[in-house]
Amino acid sequence: MASMASKTSFFLISFLLHLIITPEIAQSTSNPKAILFQTSKDESSKLHLTTILQKNPPAEIKVLVDLGAQTLWLDCQNSYNSSSYKHVQCNSTECAVAEPNACGDGCQGNELPRCIPDTCYNHPANPIIDTSFDGGRVSEDELNFQSTNGSNPGNFVTVPKFIFTCVPSFLAAGLPIGAIGIAGFGRTNISLTTQLARTFNLPTKFGVCLSSSPNSKGVIIIGDGPYYMLPNIDVTSNLIFTPLIVNPNGGSSTHSVSKAEYFITVKSIEVNGKKVEISKKLFSINKNGDGGTKINTYSPYTVLEPTIYKALTDAFATEMTNITNRVPSIAPFGFCFNASGIASTRVGPAVPTIDLILEDKALWRIFGANSMVQVSENVMCLGFVGKGAGRISLRASIDIGTHQLEDNLLQFDVGGSRLGFSSSLLFRQTTCANFNFKSIIA
Ligand SMILES: *[C@@H]1O[C@H](CO)[C@@H](O)[C@H](O)[C@H]1NC(C)=O
Ligand SMILES: *[C@@H]1O[C@H](CO)[C@@H](O)[C@H](O)[C@H]1NC(C)=O
Ligand SMILES: *[C@@H]1O[C@H](CO)[C@@H](O)[C@H](O)[C@H]1NC(C)=O
Ligand SMILES: *[C@@H]1O[C@H](CO)[C@@H](O)[C@H](O)[C@H]1NC(C)=O
Ligand SMILES: *[C@@H]1O[C@H](CO)[C@@H](O)[C@H](O)[C@H]1NC(C)=O
Ligand SMILES: *[C@@H]1O[C@H](CO)[C@@H](O)[C@H](O)[C@H]1NC(C)=O
């Protein structure tokens, strides 16, 4: 791991240099250019959390990042407590945009305050425990957000009536420790993306750059680029684009396949440039909304339909045979090998590349840093899992998870219906942990 250490010190030195030479400049307060969310990787679940800034009284609230989810929802039974909290009345425009499913007396769950008449309910979901709840209380509160100019954090800005959903504690079960809800960035009228873009007149676009390390923060930025990572690298230059598609047969935004989620079209998969034999029909979405390729942040590893999983693992194993020895698998992985002889490169262990060939001839190349998981000192495993190894209800054929997204910038241009992606930023001598968090306050 010597090369890792020298890489770290390189970044550290550039970071320190940057601190020394960056002048302190005040920022004006008009509509922000973009909104910044800091993300952190939870060591145990390997999923990513972000922080919501409660205004009254000021508090940081941790939530799980869920790219395709409907809305922000919080456990209001045991955790969320704000003096500016208001419920949303049934007969209101706020209720109408929140995909309501009922009106009620507010006594359905145990969330606080108890029993408020004329409550608008919607239907939030927790993908980790695969549970949804039809009595989510649509609510609003004054929240703070941090602005950014794309390279540094800026002033805090307030949204006076941010719409979110209050749920009883049971729905927050299974979330990473410390998280009391879910931050949804999906294609709905009440997601963080849409509400913030609407409030601050930003394009409906967001960038996701998740750090691979639990010790350093990544970012999600709502609004247009360019976005910069130290040392002053525009990670939005040289993006590759592919159409972002809506699941035509997805259900409402709380179903396990929904129209709120982000799908892309994979046309074939190659390992070391050789095509993997996969039934074509798995790449498309069928009449039930199953199949196709989704990008999610609730599974730590990409989950594959069983025949794709077997074909990919076999192809990878064939390409690896001359390199090293296979060792017994370690759950949830199905292909592990002795890593002691594997060279290390700038983009991770020197293993066969995995390419997703996408619509519009776009090629998403997955290098060792995103394909391999180091499970012990000498053992590495292919970081993909078959359906059934983890959650069984995943319904896309290829459900791309966070290990394959880390240290890659993905820009979801929801308005323009396209996904821009960078492939591994390690090639560009930066990482998603290199956002310049040094805040320059007026
Ligand atoms: C963002 O703001 C910081 C501090 O004001 C400034 O140093 C930096 O150059 C700005 N970056 C961009 C891309 O405007
Ligand atoms: C909510 O916070 C207020 C102070 O901000 C406190 O007085 C009250 O007891 C809290 N309620 C709960 C249920 O924790
Ligand atoms: C609902 O809102 C409409 C329009 O604002 C109003 O005319 C109507 O009386 C309201 N109904 C109730 C039950 O509050
Ligand atoms: C979201 O808002 C748009 C435009 O205001 C509207 O056409 C659409 O029906 C809304 N979608 C939902 C799910 O409410
Ligand atoms: C492995 O080595 C053998 C013998 O050198 C060669 O014939 C074969 O093509 C190699 N396989 C791969 C996948 O490189
Ligand atoms: C891996 O290979 C090294 C060197 O050949 C050997 O010492 C070690 O025991 C092997 N480890 C495993 C887990 O197979």
mmCIF file of C-alpha atoms in Angstrom, residues 26-30 32 34-35 145-148 152-157 439-442:
data_model
loop_
_atom_site.group_PDB
_atom_site.id
_atom_site.type_symbol
_atom_site.label_atom_id
_atom_site.label_comp_id
_atom_site.label_asym_id
_atom_site.label_seq_id
_atom_site.Cartn_x
_atom_site.Cartn_y
_atom_site.Cartn_z
ATOM 1 C CA ALA A 26 -16.291 37.326 0.519
ATOM 2 C CA GLN A 27 -19.259 35.891 -1.308
ATOM 3 C CA SER A 28 -22.344 37.856 -2.235
ATOM 4 C CA THR A 29 -25.791 36.636 -1.328
ATOM 5 C CA SER A 30 -28.053 36.238 -4.329
ATOM 6 C CA PRO A 32 -26.595 30.439 -5.060
ATOM 7 C CA ALA A 34 -25.378 25.452 -6.570
ATOM 8 C CA ILE A 35 -26.187 23.661 -3.312
ATOM 9 C CA PHE A 145 -28.553 24.495 3.011
ATOM 10 C CA GLN A 146 -24.990 25.293 2.138
ATOM 11 C CA SER A 147 -24.295 26.982 -1.164
ATOM 12 C CA THR A 148 -21.253 26.365 -3.341
ATOM 13 C CA ASN A 152 -15.675 25.837 -2.244
ATOM 14 C CA PRO A 153 -18.531 25.922 0.248
ATOM 15 C CA GLY A 154 -20.347 29.249 0.360
ATOM 16 C CA ASN A 155 -22.971 30.921 2.545
ATOM 17 C CA PHE A 156 -25.877 29.109 4.107
ATOM 18 C CA VAL A 157 -29.216 29.711 2.453
ATOM 19 C CA SER A 439 -15.174 27.570 3.733
ATOM 20 C CA ILE A 440 -14.499 31.162 2.822
ATOM 21 C CA ILE A 441 -16.961 33.229 4.781
ATOM 22 C CA ALA A 442 -17.532 36.908 4.323
#
